[in-house]
Amino acid sequence: MTPAAESEQPACARFARTWVRSIAGTSYVSLSLAETEQLLLLYTERLVQALFAEPFRSTPAREVGFHLVNAHFTGIETLSRSVALLGDELLSELGLEGDERLQVRVAALQGALSAGYAQALRERTLDEQEAIRQAVLDARDAAEQARRASEARFRAVFAEAAIGIAIGDVRGRIVEANASLQRMLGYGLDELRKRRARDFMLSDDAAEVWRLYNELVRGHREHFRVDKRFVRGDGAEIWTNLTVSLIRDEQGAPNYVVVMVEDVTDRHLLQTRLRHQALHDPLTGLSNRSLFMDQLARAFENADGETRVGLCYLDLDGFKVINDSLGHDVGDQLLVAVAQRLDTYVSGRGRMVARMGGDEFVILIENTRSTQDVITVADQVLHGLTKPIKVGKHELTVSASIGLVEREVVGTTPADVMRDADITLYWAKADGRSRWAQFDAERNAREVARFTLSATMPSALERGEFYVDYQPLVRLADMRVAGVEALVRWQHPEFGRLAPDRFIELAEETGMIVPLGLWVLEQACAQAKDWEERFGADAPFVSVNLAVRQLRDPRLVYDVARILSKVGLRPQRLQLELTESAIMGNADEPLDALRSLYDMGVRIAIDDFGTGYSNLAYLRNLPVHELKIAGSFVEGLRTHSGPDAGDVDQQIVATLVSLAHTLGLTVTAENVETAPQAQRLRAIGCDSGQGWFFARPGPPAQIDELITEHA
């Protein structure tokens, strides 16, 4: 016995005593109550040991059911009460009635115990049947004196047997029937003799039964065994195990048919109940995942080229809050109420509602004509759930997020449909809940690509798939290259060359922006050092973008100093660019880091100035060297005159330039694309420009050419 089972010894003893009282009088056994209790205690300990065993197996319960019959506990009530007691009392005695995992195991033990019990009874019955059949054969083959003795024995067995026995001729008429069969079918012997075998056949009997019977009376087979339903004389239904054997005459021709009928109604009902439990959710009564997946698979198996199928995969919004705040009992009642509503809205031919677990439900709609069929169902569900649900003293309102999939069956699989419905459910929740979202292959492809990029980014950095392009910052006064902005690119082996807008946001979400940013910083500083060594005073400074997450990294100042020292670059040759939202926040730590960098000599620039906070009064207190005016203001300066001359934009830019100069800051205008823009910016007094008019981002060699050209 396992330690877990030993610790439950008192509970096992109590359960065994309850078991003895429950089945007392249901079977004839030669054991005293004390002996019975000791035997059932042994069985209880084996069941508890199996309940806690890892890995879990139900085989011990099957053996217990088998041993019960061998110990002469053969009554149907014995089995029924034992199975019911095992489900109702065992976990209660153990104090574990709320453990869902153990409840599932107890259900498996119930089924296994019933199966072992049924198997033992069946073998016992078959032994009786074989003895009877052998008696019939002996009656034919024995000598006259032996025949009379055998017939007497047969008559005794025939009359007193617990199973029903009938003898009929090959034309189907009943010649003889014992008392057990008469009681079983609810007809007297005279009534049975007026009937043929055909009279007991039902419209829903399998054609296989008639085929076997016809083969037997023609002498093509000796016996067969089937499960068959009968309707008694009083209209009640019974299920039987039917064994039909052929008796031949001395010449070997078919002469009589012996039918043995075992009433297995209780076993059939138990199996039906267990089968229902295995395929239905115990809380809501809806189909469970297993039954739903079987039905979905059948919908695909029976499909032709035009068959379509639809799914609504739904999840209740905010159910966890209700469960945690009001308790699991209220949550369970809410799930039951929701299940009833779903069943009401969705019920119909070719439709199924199933509970997949927790607060997730799925609706199958077979033979859809278009996506609108599924949308209609989803709208009905969303509308129906808006009505408040009364649970005890609580009036609850619940909504749902629904993922929709509708498509032709050809070209897809049940697994594909379920996966896409699950993905679309996630979209519905992400889009705001209390709504449905329809599967979109293009959106899914983008999501998959996004996930792929996010997952492969760390290894891509190690494999050297990233590289840096540089775009010049040109002094407007003399058109010389004053600096360059470092722009990271990703040469992806599958998606090709990727611009920053494809992966920078992902890097920020995953935290990869910190190691990636440090790599870009080191590459840019090394390149700036190379230019300084080759071009001296004409060498540009290098400007590197700094993300919010990098600014909040406590090692930022240390890492910048380390990289500058490693490559031998003076701090004045490095500029770090930050957005307004990053630099003008309320947190003190980022400003402390910037002040340390500023004091170190590193240039600090505000990127896209004018699109964020634009807190001008706050600007004078910031450790900043340069403003980079957002390209949206520069766009209006593309022409010298006319309706697009952008007088307002020119005044805004002029004001920003004047303000920056008053504060001792330099100004760079972004997105300069035309000569008129450059001329007007120079006239305004803007210090530098950056954009395609001067050069597009490119490799270091492109900057080399620009420096050499202007030198």
XYZ file of C-alpha atoms in Angstrom:
711
model
C 0.000 0.000 0.000
C 1.287 3.498 -0.854
C 1.934 6.017 1.945
C -1.001 8.074 0.665
C -3.319 5.048 0.977
C -1.969 4.096 4.441
C -2.776 7.576 5.694
C -6.399 7.020 4.630
C -6.794 3.667 6.496
C -9.579 4.959 8.843
C -11.492 6.336 5.876
C -11.130 2.968 4.088
C -12.548 1.155 7.127
C -15.532 3.511 7.303
C -16.189 3.114 3.590
C -16.002 -0.697 3.876
C -18.603 -0.682 6.684
C -20.887 1.535 4.592
C -20.377 -0.799 1.638
C -21.387 -3.841 3.709
C -24.597 -2.159 4.857
C -25.398 -1.005 1.325
C -25.211 -4.438 -0.364
C -26.547 -6.525 2.517
C -29.154 -8.958 1.225
C -28.530 -8.253 -2.471
C -26.530 -11.478 -3.025
C -26.332 -14.862 -1.305
C -22.892 -15.389 0.226
C -21.739 -17.744 2.939
C -19.711 -15.082 4.745
C -20.552 -13.509 8.076
C -20.871 -9.719 8.321
C -17.421 -9.464 9.875
C -15.907 -11.628 7.136
C -17.724 -9.615 4.483
C -16.484 -6.368 5.987
C -12.908 -7.659 6.085
C -13.138 -8.709 2.421
C -14.627 -5.381 1.304
C -11.985 -3.502 3.327
C -9.329 -5.311 1.285
C -11.117 -4.290 -1.940
C -11.496 -0.707 -0.678
C -7.768 -0.446 0.010
C -7.021 -1.660 -3.499
C -9.380 0.974 -4.969
C -7.846 3.780 -2.883
C -4.354 2.609 -3.841
C -5.363 2.745 -7.513
C -6.959 6.187 -7.021
C -3.689 7.738 -5.847
C -1.319 5.668 -8.015
C 0.928 7.418 -10.548
C 0.571 6.669 -13.310
C -3.129 6.111 -12.835
C -4.589 2.764 -14.010
C -8.121 1.483 -13.577
C -7.111 -2.216 -13.864
C -7.280 -2.853 -10.066
C -10.941 -1.763 -10.079
C -11.670 -4.203 -12.891
C -10.047 -6.972 -10.811
C -12.152 -5.990 -7.791
C -15.327 -6.295 -9.897
C -14.163 -9.724 -11.093
C -13.386 -10.906 -7.548
C -16.792 -9.753 -6.267
C -18.505 -12.205 -8.615
C -16.051 -14.966 -7.722
C -16.946 -14.345 -4.058
C -20.627 -14.970 -5.069
C -21.697 -11.311 -4.962
C -23.702 -11.823 -8.157
C -26.821 -9.742 -7.663
C -27.482 -6.851 -10.063
C -28.377 -4.682 -7.044
C -24.956 -5.511 -5.606
C -23.276 -3.964 -8.650
C -25.646 -0.997 -8.877
C -25.265 -0.056 -5.204
C -21.491 -0.605 -5.246
C -21.006 1.658 -8.277
C -23.280 4.343 -6.833
C -21.521 4.167 -3.450
C -18.100 4.386 -5.066
C -19.142 7.589 -6.861
C -20.994 9.222 -3.941
C -19.073 8.249 -0.820
C -15.411 7.420 -1.479
C -14.076 10.947 -2.093
C -16.369 12.235 0.661
C -14.864 9.775 3.166
C -11.394 10.815 1.999
C -12.297 14.506 2.336
C -11.462 15.150 -1.333
C -14.904 15.631 -2.863
C -13.891 18.918 -4.554
C -10.859 17.480 -6.365
C -11.847 17.390 -10.082
C -8.845 15.262 -11.028
C -9.815 12.561 -8.500
C -13.472 12.787 -9.610
C -12.388 11.871 -13.139
C -10.367 8.945 -11.716
C -13.312 7.745 -9.601
C -15.498 7.722 -12.740
C -12.873 5.584 -14.463
C -12.764 3.209 -11.444
C -16.581 2.934 -11.544
C -16.499 1.943 -15.184
C -13.655 -0.523 -14.695
C -15.334 -2.161 -11.658
C -18.558 -2.532 -13.664
C -16.668 -3.972 -16.619
C -14.886 -6.544 -14.420
C -18.157 -7.457 -12.703
C -19.925 -7.833 -16.073
C -17.058 -9.901 -17.468
C -17.151 -12.311 -14.529
C -20.939 -12.642 -14.755
C -20.668 -13.186 -18.491
C -18.089 -15.931 -18.066
C -20.258 -17.535 -15.391
C -23.263 -17.394 -17.721
C -21.303 -18.748 -20.656
C -20.200 -21.653 -18.507
C -23.858 -22.401 -17.784
C -24.731 -22.018 -21.443
C -21.994 -24.396 -22.474
C -23.141 -26.938 -19.902
C -26.683 -26.742 -21.280
C -25.483 -27.015 -24.845
C -23.385 -30.024 -23.926
C -26.403 -31.544 -22.231
C -28.364 -31.151 -25.490
C -25.606 -32.832 -27.474
C -25.318 -35.616 -24.923
C -29.072 -36.179 -25.158
C -28.738 -36.777 -28.886
C -25.723 -39.061 -28.819
C -26.260 -41.204 -25.719
C -27.900 -44.588 -25.739
C -31.582 -44.907 -24.955
C -31.093 -45.515 -21.261
C -28.465 -42.796 -21.025
C -30.712 -40.600 -23.162
C -33.585 -40.919 -20.694
C -31.272 -39.991 -17.811
C -29.778 -37.156 -19.818
C -33.222 -35.922 -20.798
C -34.196 -35.927 -17.164
C -31.133 -33.916 -16.284
C -31.762 -31.596 -19.203
C -35.372 -31.129 -18.148
C -34.225 -30.192 -14.653
C -31.669 -27.721 -15.987
C -34.132 -26.416 -18.600
C -36.846 -25.795 -16.024
C -34.672 -24.334 -13.264
C -32.106 -22.367 -15.261
C -31.795 -18.689 -14.396
C -31.514 -17.753 -18.076
C -34.377 -18.030 -20.552
C -34.339 -21.058 -22.869
C -36.556 -21.778 -25.853
C -36.649 -24.615 -28.387
C -38.010 -23.938 -31.838
C -38.247 -25.689 -35.182
C -36.422 -24.598 -38.294
C -39.587 -22.901 -39.557
C -39.377 -20.465 -36.682
C -42.180 -21.771 -34.438
C -41.546 -21.924 -30.682
C -41.984 -25.483 -29.395
C -40.913 -25.119 -25.763
C -39.900 -22.294 -23.404
C -38.846 -22.453 -19.778
C -40.289 -20.408 -16.929
C -37.396 -17.932 -16.910
C -38.040 -16.992 -20.531
C -41.765 -16.686 -19.897
C -41.137 -14.286 -17.017
C -38.523 -12.413 -19.029
C -40.807 -11.784 -22.028
C -44.062 -11.479 -20.087
C -45.865 -14.220 -22.078
C -47.228 -17.591 -21.005
C -46.141 -20.815 -22.713
C -49.345 -21.077 -24.777
C -48.873 -17.515 -26.071
C -45.260 -18.205 -26.960
C -46.165 -21.372 -28.875
C -48.447 -19.300 -31.099
C -45.534 -17.081 -32.157
C -42.685 -17.342 -34.612
C -39.159 -15.993 -34.286
C -40.101 -13.281 -36.790
C -42.684 -11.886 -34.350
C -39.897 -10.896 -31.981
C -37.870 -9.032 -34.573
C -38.018 -5.215 -34.265
C -37.832 -2.639 -37.019
C -34.523 -1.261 -35.706
C -32.854 -4.679 -35.416
C -29.663 -4.877 -37.406
C -29.898 -6.742 -40.709
C -26.981 -8.809 -39.440
C -29.334 -10.596 -36.992
C -31.571 -11.897 -39.802
C -28.579 -12.915 -41.886
C -27.141 -14.972 -39.040
C -30.494 -16.594 -38.277
C -31.103 -17.581 -41.907
C -27.614 -19.053 -42.194
C -28.239 -21.099 -39.036
C -31.635 -22.625 -40.039
C -30.167 -23.532 -43.440
C -27.394 -25.381 -41.700
C -24.622 -23.025 -42.832
C -23.545 -22.260 -39.244
C -23.901 -24.012 -35.900
C -24.577 -21.063 -33.578
C -24.350 -17.312 -33.190
C -24.495 -14.789 -30.366
C -25.857 -11.209 -30.529
C -27.184 -8.466 -28.245
C -30.861 -7.871 -29.006
C -33.692 -5.728 -27.685
C -37.121 -7.265 -26.962
C -40.462 -5.676 -26.159
C -42.244 -7.489 -23.319
C -45.918 -8.288 -23.321
C -46.547 -5.244 -21.092
C -44.721 -2.920 -23.512
C -41.529 -2.563 -21.471
C -38.174 -2.956 -23.236
C -35.428 -5.337 -22.189
C -31.937 -5.893 -23.553
C -30.678 -9.453 -23.852
C -27.642 -11.424 -24.844
C -29.003 -13.994 -27.300
C -27.253 -17.291 -28.053
C -28.839 -19.389 -30.819
C -27.614 -22.956 -31.531
C -28.620 -25.468 -34.200
C -29.573 -29.097 -33.309
C -29.311 -31.583 -36.186
C -31.080 -34.919 -36.592
C -29.338 -38.274 -36.992
C -28.788 -37.599 -40.677
C -27.187 -34.212 -39.893
C -30.065 -32.128 -41.226
C -31.229 -29.047 -39.267
C -33.913 -30.177 -36.828
C -34.333 -27.792 -33.885
C -33.035 -24.447 -32.738
C -32.095 -23.844 -29.095
C -32.244 -20.229 -27.959
C -30.696 -19.049 -24.673
C -31.633 -15.549 -23.537
C -29.762 -13.630 -20.806
C -31.381 -10.447 -19.499
C -28.599 -7.794 -19.595
C -30.867 -4.737 -19.252
C -29.127 -3.490 -16.093
C -25.726 -3.911 -17.654
C -26.876 -2.168 -20.837
C -28.325 0.763 -18.890
C -25.137 1.037 -16.852
C -23.011 1.007 -19.992
C -25.310 3.582 -21.595
C -25.012 5.815 -18.546
C -21.237 5.454 -18.429
C -21.013 6.104 -22.158
C -23.118 9.242 -21.723
C -20.901 10.389 -18.851
C -17.809 9.803 -20.964
C -19.175 11.971 -23.806
C -20.993 14.743 -21.934
C -19.958 17.517 -19.587
C -21.054 16.549 -16.056
C -21.839 20.154 -15.062
C -23.836 21.490 -18.011
C -24.955 18.275 -19.716
C -23.623 19.556 -23.056
C -21.452 17.454 -25.314
C -17.844 17.416 -24.173
C -14.658 17.865 -26.179
C -14.419 14.177 -27.075
C -17.947 13.940 -28.508
C -17.554 17.267 -30.279
C -14.311 16.227 -31.984
C -15.938 12.936 -33.057
C -18.876 14.829 -34.582
C -16.546 17.285 -36.303
C -14.528 14.391 -37.737
C -17.733 12.750 -39.050
C -18.712 16.039 -40.704
C -15.448 15.878 -42.641
C -15.697 12.156 -43.413
C -19.169 12.458 -44.931
C -18.382 15.592 -46.948
C -18.344 16.061 -50.707
C -16.656 18.746 -52.785
C -19.261 21.416 -51.964
C -19.743 20.742 -48.252
C -19.009 23.647 -45.920
C -18.673 23.787 -42.158
C -18.631 26.576 -39.581
C -17.435 26.983 -35.991
C -18.101 29.547 -33.279
C -15.475 29.254 -30.544
C -16.546 31.408 -27.598
C -15.132 32.352 -24.231
C -17.005 34.244 -21.506
C -15.581 37.698 -20.777
C -14.726 38.356 -17.145
C -15.785 34.925 -15.914
C -12.666 34.558 -13.760
C -13.588 37.723 -11.846
C -17.059 36.315 -11.108
C -15.587 32.971 -10.091
C -12.977 34.522 -7.820
C -15.219 37.151 -6.230
C -18.531 35.276 -5.837
C -17.221 31.724 -5.529
C -17.058 28.613 -7.686
C -20.638 27.611 -6.861
C -21.992 30.820 -8.393
C -19.581 30.379 -11.299
C -20.831 26.828 -11.902
C -24.477 27.941 -11.839
C -23.641 30.713 -14.287
C -22.027 28.201 -16.641
C -25.138 26.001 -16.452
C -27.383 28.979 -17.277
C -25.161 30.033 -20.184
C -25.122 26.455 -21.499
C -28.932 26.353 -21.429
C -29.146 29.587 -23.385
C -26.627 28.412 -25.948
C -28.518 25.148 -26.376
C -31.734 27.126 -26.890
C -30.256 29.490 -29.483
C -28.256 26.926 -31.414
C -30.271 23.698 -31.243
C -31.317 22.287 -34.583
C -30.393 19.782 -37.240
C -26.710 19.814 -38.107
C -25.751 21.895 -35.072
C -24.001 21.019 -31.827
C -22.999 22.961 -28.723
C -20.164 21.600 -26.576
C -18.309 22.744 -23.495
C -14.583 22.514 -24.115
C -13.615 23.179 -20.503
C -13.661 26.109 -18.077
C -15.745 28.901 -19.601
C -15.039 27.927 -23.215
C -17.799 26.652 -25.499
C -17.822 25.756 -29.166
C -20.672 25.610 -31.681
C -20.547 23.370 -34.744
C -22.715 24.335 -37.737
C -22.730 21.720 -40.484
C -23.612 22.274 -44.152
C -23.345 26.066 -44.024
C -24.130 28.028 -47.172
C -21.846 30.981 -46.440
C -20.043 32.801 -43.646
C -23.272 34.695 -42.967
C -24.786 31.533 -41.439
C -22.084 31.514 -38.756
C -22.261 35.286 -38.233
C -26.021 34.991 -37.664
C -25.473 32.389 -34.943
C -22.745 34.498 -33.320
C -24.999 37.567 -33.291
C -27.807 35.508 -31.729
C -25.463 34.319 -28.991
C -24.106 37.804 -28.253
C -27.641 39.242 -28.137
C -28.944 36.402 -25.979
C -26.177 36.794 -23.413
C -26.974 40.487 -22.897
C -30.011 39.541 -20.801
C -29.097 39.350 -17.081
C -28.810 35.889 -15.518
C -30.260 35.317 -12.059
C -27.965 33.155 -9.898
C -29.162 32.960 -6.317
C -29.319 36.494 -4.992
C -27.035 37.752 -7.737
C -28.140 39.195 -11.059
C -25.195 38.723 -13.398
C -24.521 40.124 -16.836
C -21.999 38.281 -18.950
C -20.672 38.770 -22.460
C -18.606 36.611 -24.747
C -15.813 36.856 -27.278
C -16.341 34.615 -30.305
C -13.960 33.372 -32.974
C -15.613 32.478 -36.296
C -14.404 30.068 -38.957
C -16.448 29.065 -42.019
C -15.042 27.353 -45.069
C -15.266 24.465 -47.522
C -14.337 21.126 -46.005
C -12.153 20.163 -48.946
C -8.608 21.383 -48.438
C -8.703 21.588 -44.659
C -8.892 19.302 -41.607
C -10.744 19.320 -38.266
C -7.467 20.263 -36.550
C -7.020 23.236 -38.925
C -10.547 24.488 -38.249
C -10.144 24.195 -34.471
C -6.753 25.923 -34.541
C -8.034 28.813 -36.643
C -11.153 29.198 -34.467
C -8.949 29.362 -31.375
C -6.715 31.976 -33.015
C -9.737 34.048 -34.030
C -11.129 33.893 -30.479
C -7.876 35.476 -29.322
C -8.368 38.235 -31.916
C -11.891 38.924 -30.642
C -10.569 39.345 -27.098
C -7.673 41.498 -28.251
C -10.052 43.704 -30.292
C -12.107 44.618 -27.230
C -14.231 41.601 -26.163
C -18.029 41.242 -26.369
C -17.739 40.754 -30.125
C -16.950 38.208 -32.794
C -13.916 38.112 -35.051
C -13.758 36.270 -38.359
C -10.727 34.283 -39.431
C -8.558 36.177 -41.896
C -5.789 34.224 -43.594
C -3.779 37.369 -44.356
C -3.981 38.596 -40.769
C -3.001 35.155 -39.537
C -0.028 35.118 -41.888
C 1.054 38.496 -40.487
C 0.642 37.225 -36.926
C 2.658 34.093 -37.721
C 5.365 36.173 -39.378
C 5.389 38.527 -36.397
C 5.731 35.605 -33.998
C 8.467 34.092 -36.159
C 10.428 37.338 -36.112
C 10.000 37.681 -32.355
C 11.116 34.091 -31.728
C 14.119 34.187 -34.062
C 15.450 37.639 -33.152
C 17.875 36.482 -30.407
C 19.495 33.852 -32.628
C 19.491 36.279 -35.588
C 21.631 38.688 -33.557
C 24.046 35.864 -32.778
C 24.173 34.785 -36.448
C 24.987 38.311 -37.635
C 21.791 38.853 -39.674
C 21.555 42.507 -38.547
C 23.561 45.321 -40.145
C 23.663 49.111 -39.920
C 22.953 51.683 -42.652
C 23.844 55.336 -42.247
C 22.016 58.486 -43.400
C 23.900 61.816 -43.402
C 22.944 64.891 -41.378
C 24.056 67.745 -43.673
C 24.940 71.296 -42.544
C 22.683 73.597 -44.564
C 25.192 76.436 -44.536
C 27.888 74.601 -46.536
C 26.214 71.272 -47.447
C 28.924 69.293 -45.643
C 28.222 66.054 -43.732
C 28.119 66.999 -40.058
C 26.881 63.707 -38.726
C 25.197 60.435 -39.635
C 22.271 58.595 -38.140
C 22.763 54.837 -37.605
C 19.743 52.817 -38.769
C 19.600 49.081 -38.102
C 18.399 46.637 -40.765
C 17.667 42.906 -40.678
C 18.645 40.658 -43.560
C 16.223 37.827 -42.750
C 16.904 34.465 -44.473
C 13.170 33.940 -45.149
C 11.588 37.416 -45.374
C 14.507 39.254 -46.962
C 15.613 42.776 -46.054
C 13.500 44.175 -43.193
C 13.236 47.840 -42.276
C 13.104 48.828 -38.570
C 9.310 49.255 -38.613
C 9.019 45.458 -39.051
C 10.943 44.472 -35.935
C 11.812 47.379 -33.592
C 8.390 47.301 -31.909
C 8.770 43.540 -31.404
C 12.228 44.087 -29.944
C 10.789 46.595 -27.467
C 7.955 44.226 -26.473
C 10.285 41.282 -25.870
C 13.151 43.229 -24.294
C 15.475 42.391 -27.196
C 15.809 46.131 -27.831
C 18.426 46.322 -25.051
C 20.975 43.828 -26.493
C 20.115 44.874 -30.065
C 20.535 48.552 -29.165
C 23.903 47.894 -27.545
C 25.027 46.015 -30.658
C 23.976 48.930 -32.907
C 25.694 51.397 -30.556
C 28.926 49.443 -30.653
C 28.806 49.073 -34.453
C 28.101 52.793 -34.919
C 30.839 53.881 -32.494
C 33.374 51.613 -34.179
C 32.401 53.085 -37.565
C 32.655 56.648 -36.214
C 36.142 55.863 -34.911
C 37.110 54.534 -38.336
C 35.898 57.765 -40.015
C 37.721 59.866 -37.442
C 40.972 58.059 -38.119
C 40.579 58.398 -41.904
C 39.022 61.865 -42.280
C 40.109 63.706 -39.115
C 38.205 66.979 -38.675
C 35.917 66.145 -41.617
C 34.697 62.962 -39.903
C 31.000 63.057 -38.894
C 29.638 62.340 -35.452
C 27.316 59.320 -35.251
C 23.731 59.540 -33.968
C 22.080 56.421 -32.505
C 18.407 56.040 -31.542
C 17.713 55.118 -27.931
C 14.432 53.326 -27.042
C 12.499 53.970 -23.824
C 13.382 50.527 -22.512
C 17.085 51.221 -23.099
C 16.824 54.563 -21.303
C 15.371 52.791 -18.250
C 18.101 50.165 -18.229
C 20.173 50.821 -15.069
C 23.360 49.782 -16.932
C 22.908 52.300 -19.767
C 25.520 54.845 -18.626
C 28.003 52.088 -17.798
C 27.451 50.355 -21.177
C 27.866 53.602 -23.169
C 31.082 54.432 -21.327
C 32.357 50.890 -21.802
C 31.696 50.919 -25.566
C 33.283 54.354 -26.054
C 36.346 53.186 -24.153
C 36.472 49.905 -26.060
C 36.517 51.515 -29.525
C 38.487 54.618 -28.409
C 35.837 57.158 -29.496
C 35.529 60.540 -27.789
C 32.056 61.022 -26.213
C 31.559 64.245 -28.243
C 31.497 62.110 -31.435
C 28.375 60.217 -30.231
C 24.820 61.535 -30.243
C 21.899 59.657 -28.699
C 18.395 60.354 -30.072
C 15.253 59.986 -27.925
C 11.610 60.784 -28.572
C 9.789 63.531 -26.651
C 7.629 60.968 -24.843
C 10.741 59.212 -23.569
C 12.690 62.258 -22.469
C 9.829 64.385 -21.087
C 8.217 61.817 -18.831
C 7.826 62.167 -15.083
C 10.297 59.501 -13.975
C 13.541 60.795 -12.468
C 15.734 57.764 -13.261
C 15.841 58.333 -17.077
C 16.729 62.016 -16.554
C 19.489 61.051 -14.142
C 20.930 58.741 -16.791
C 20.716 61.473 -19.441
C 22.418 64.001 -17.176
C 25.228 61.527 -16.558
C 25.657 61.002 -20.305
C 25.425 64.755 -20.903
C 28.097 65.391 -18.294
C 30.215 62.676 -19.911
C 30.153 64.700 -23.151
C 27.710 62.567 -25.152
C 25.352 64.642 -27.334
C 21.622 64.273 -26.594
C 18.977 64.956 -29.273
C 15.189 64.985 -29.144
C 13.862 63.118 -32.189
C 10.563 63.999 -33.970
C 10.221 67.181 -31.913
C 6.744 68.683 -32.143
C 4.788 65.408 -32.301
C 4.845 64.568 -28.590
C 4.541 66.567 -25.398
C 6.128 69.760 -26.785
C 6.498 71.067 -23.242
C 8.554 74.127 -24.176
C 8.916 75.423 -20.605
C 10.273 72.042 -19.544
C 12.720 71.954 -22.438
C 15.194 74.451 -20.949
C 15.815 72.196 -17.933
C 16.637 69.110 -19.982
C 20.187 67.875 -20.707
C 19.792 68.267 -24.484
C 22.061 69.500 -27.311
C 19.840 69.248 -30.379
C 16.244 69.230 -31.591
C 15.261 67.197 -34.655
C 12.089 68.784 -36.061
C 9.453 66.251 -37.111
C 9.135 65.696 -40.831
C 5.404 66.531 -40.771
C 6.332 70.242 -40.325
C 8.989 70.115 -43.018
C 6.555 68.620 -45.578
C 4.818 71.981 -46.023
C 8.053 73.611 -47.188
C 8.463 71.627 -50.416
C 7.704 74.543 -52.768
C 8.712 78.205 -52.812
C 5.201 79.604 -53.290
C 1.648 78.751 -54.159
C -1.085 76.947 -52.186
C 1.400 74.346 -50.961
C 3.973 76.841 -49.814
C 3.230 75.974 -46.187
C 3.384 79.429 -44.615
C 1.980 78.102 -41.340
C 4.497 75.273 -41.267
C 7.275 77.753 -42.079
C 6.257 79.945 -39.170
C 6.132 76.905 -36.856
C 9.559 75.722 -37.965
C 10.970 79.251 -37.686
C 9.577 79.538 -34.155
C 11.059 76.169 -33.154
C 14.431 77.103 -34.634
C 14.423 80.439 -32.864
C 13.430 78.819 -29.574
C 16.110 76.144 -29.892
C 18.810 78.717 -30.663
C 17.681 80.802 -27.700
C 18.204 77.722 -25.523
C 21.603 77.115 -27.086
C 20.473 74.053 -29.065
C 21.184 73.108 -32.658
C 18.316 72.119 -34.991
C 18.093 69.387 -37.607
C 15.083 69.165 -39.928
C 13.989 65.643 -40.861
C 12.441 64.358 -44.125
C 14.024 66.968 -46.400
C 13.184 65.722 -49.888
C 13.382 68.743 -52.220
C 15.743 71.630 -52.950
C 13.055 74.253 -52.049
C 12.721 72.666 -48.626
C 16.474 72.842 -48.054
C 16.631 76.469 -49.256
C 13.734 77.623 -47.049
C 15.152 75.790 -44.026
C 18.539 77.458 -44.578
C 16.805 80.849 -44.865
C 14.959 80.190 -41.604
C 18.267 79.483 -39.892
C 17.958 75.729 -39.422
C 21.391 74.225 -38.798
C 21.164 70.803 -40.493
C 18.917 68.719 -42.667
C 18.332 65.016 -43.095
C 16.386 63.297 -45.859
C 16.389 61.788 -49.312
C 17.307 65.112 -50.913
C 20.779 64.652 -49.462
C 21.026 60.819 -49.462
C 19.071 57.758 -48.624
C 20.326 55.447 -45.838
C 23.135 53.273 -47.121
C 26.371 51.476 -46.252
C 29.426 53.287 -44.799
C 31.012 53.477 -48.247
C 28.250 55.884 -49.326
C 29.172 58.230 -46.468
C 32.824 57.917 -47.482
C 31.941 59.243 -50.949
C 29.940 62.172 -49.557
C 32.726 63.187 -47.168
C 35.345 62.918 -49.906
C 33.176 64.824 -52.399
C 32.604 67.792 -50.076
C 36.202 67.751 -48.790
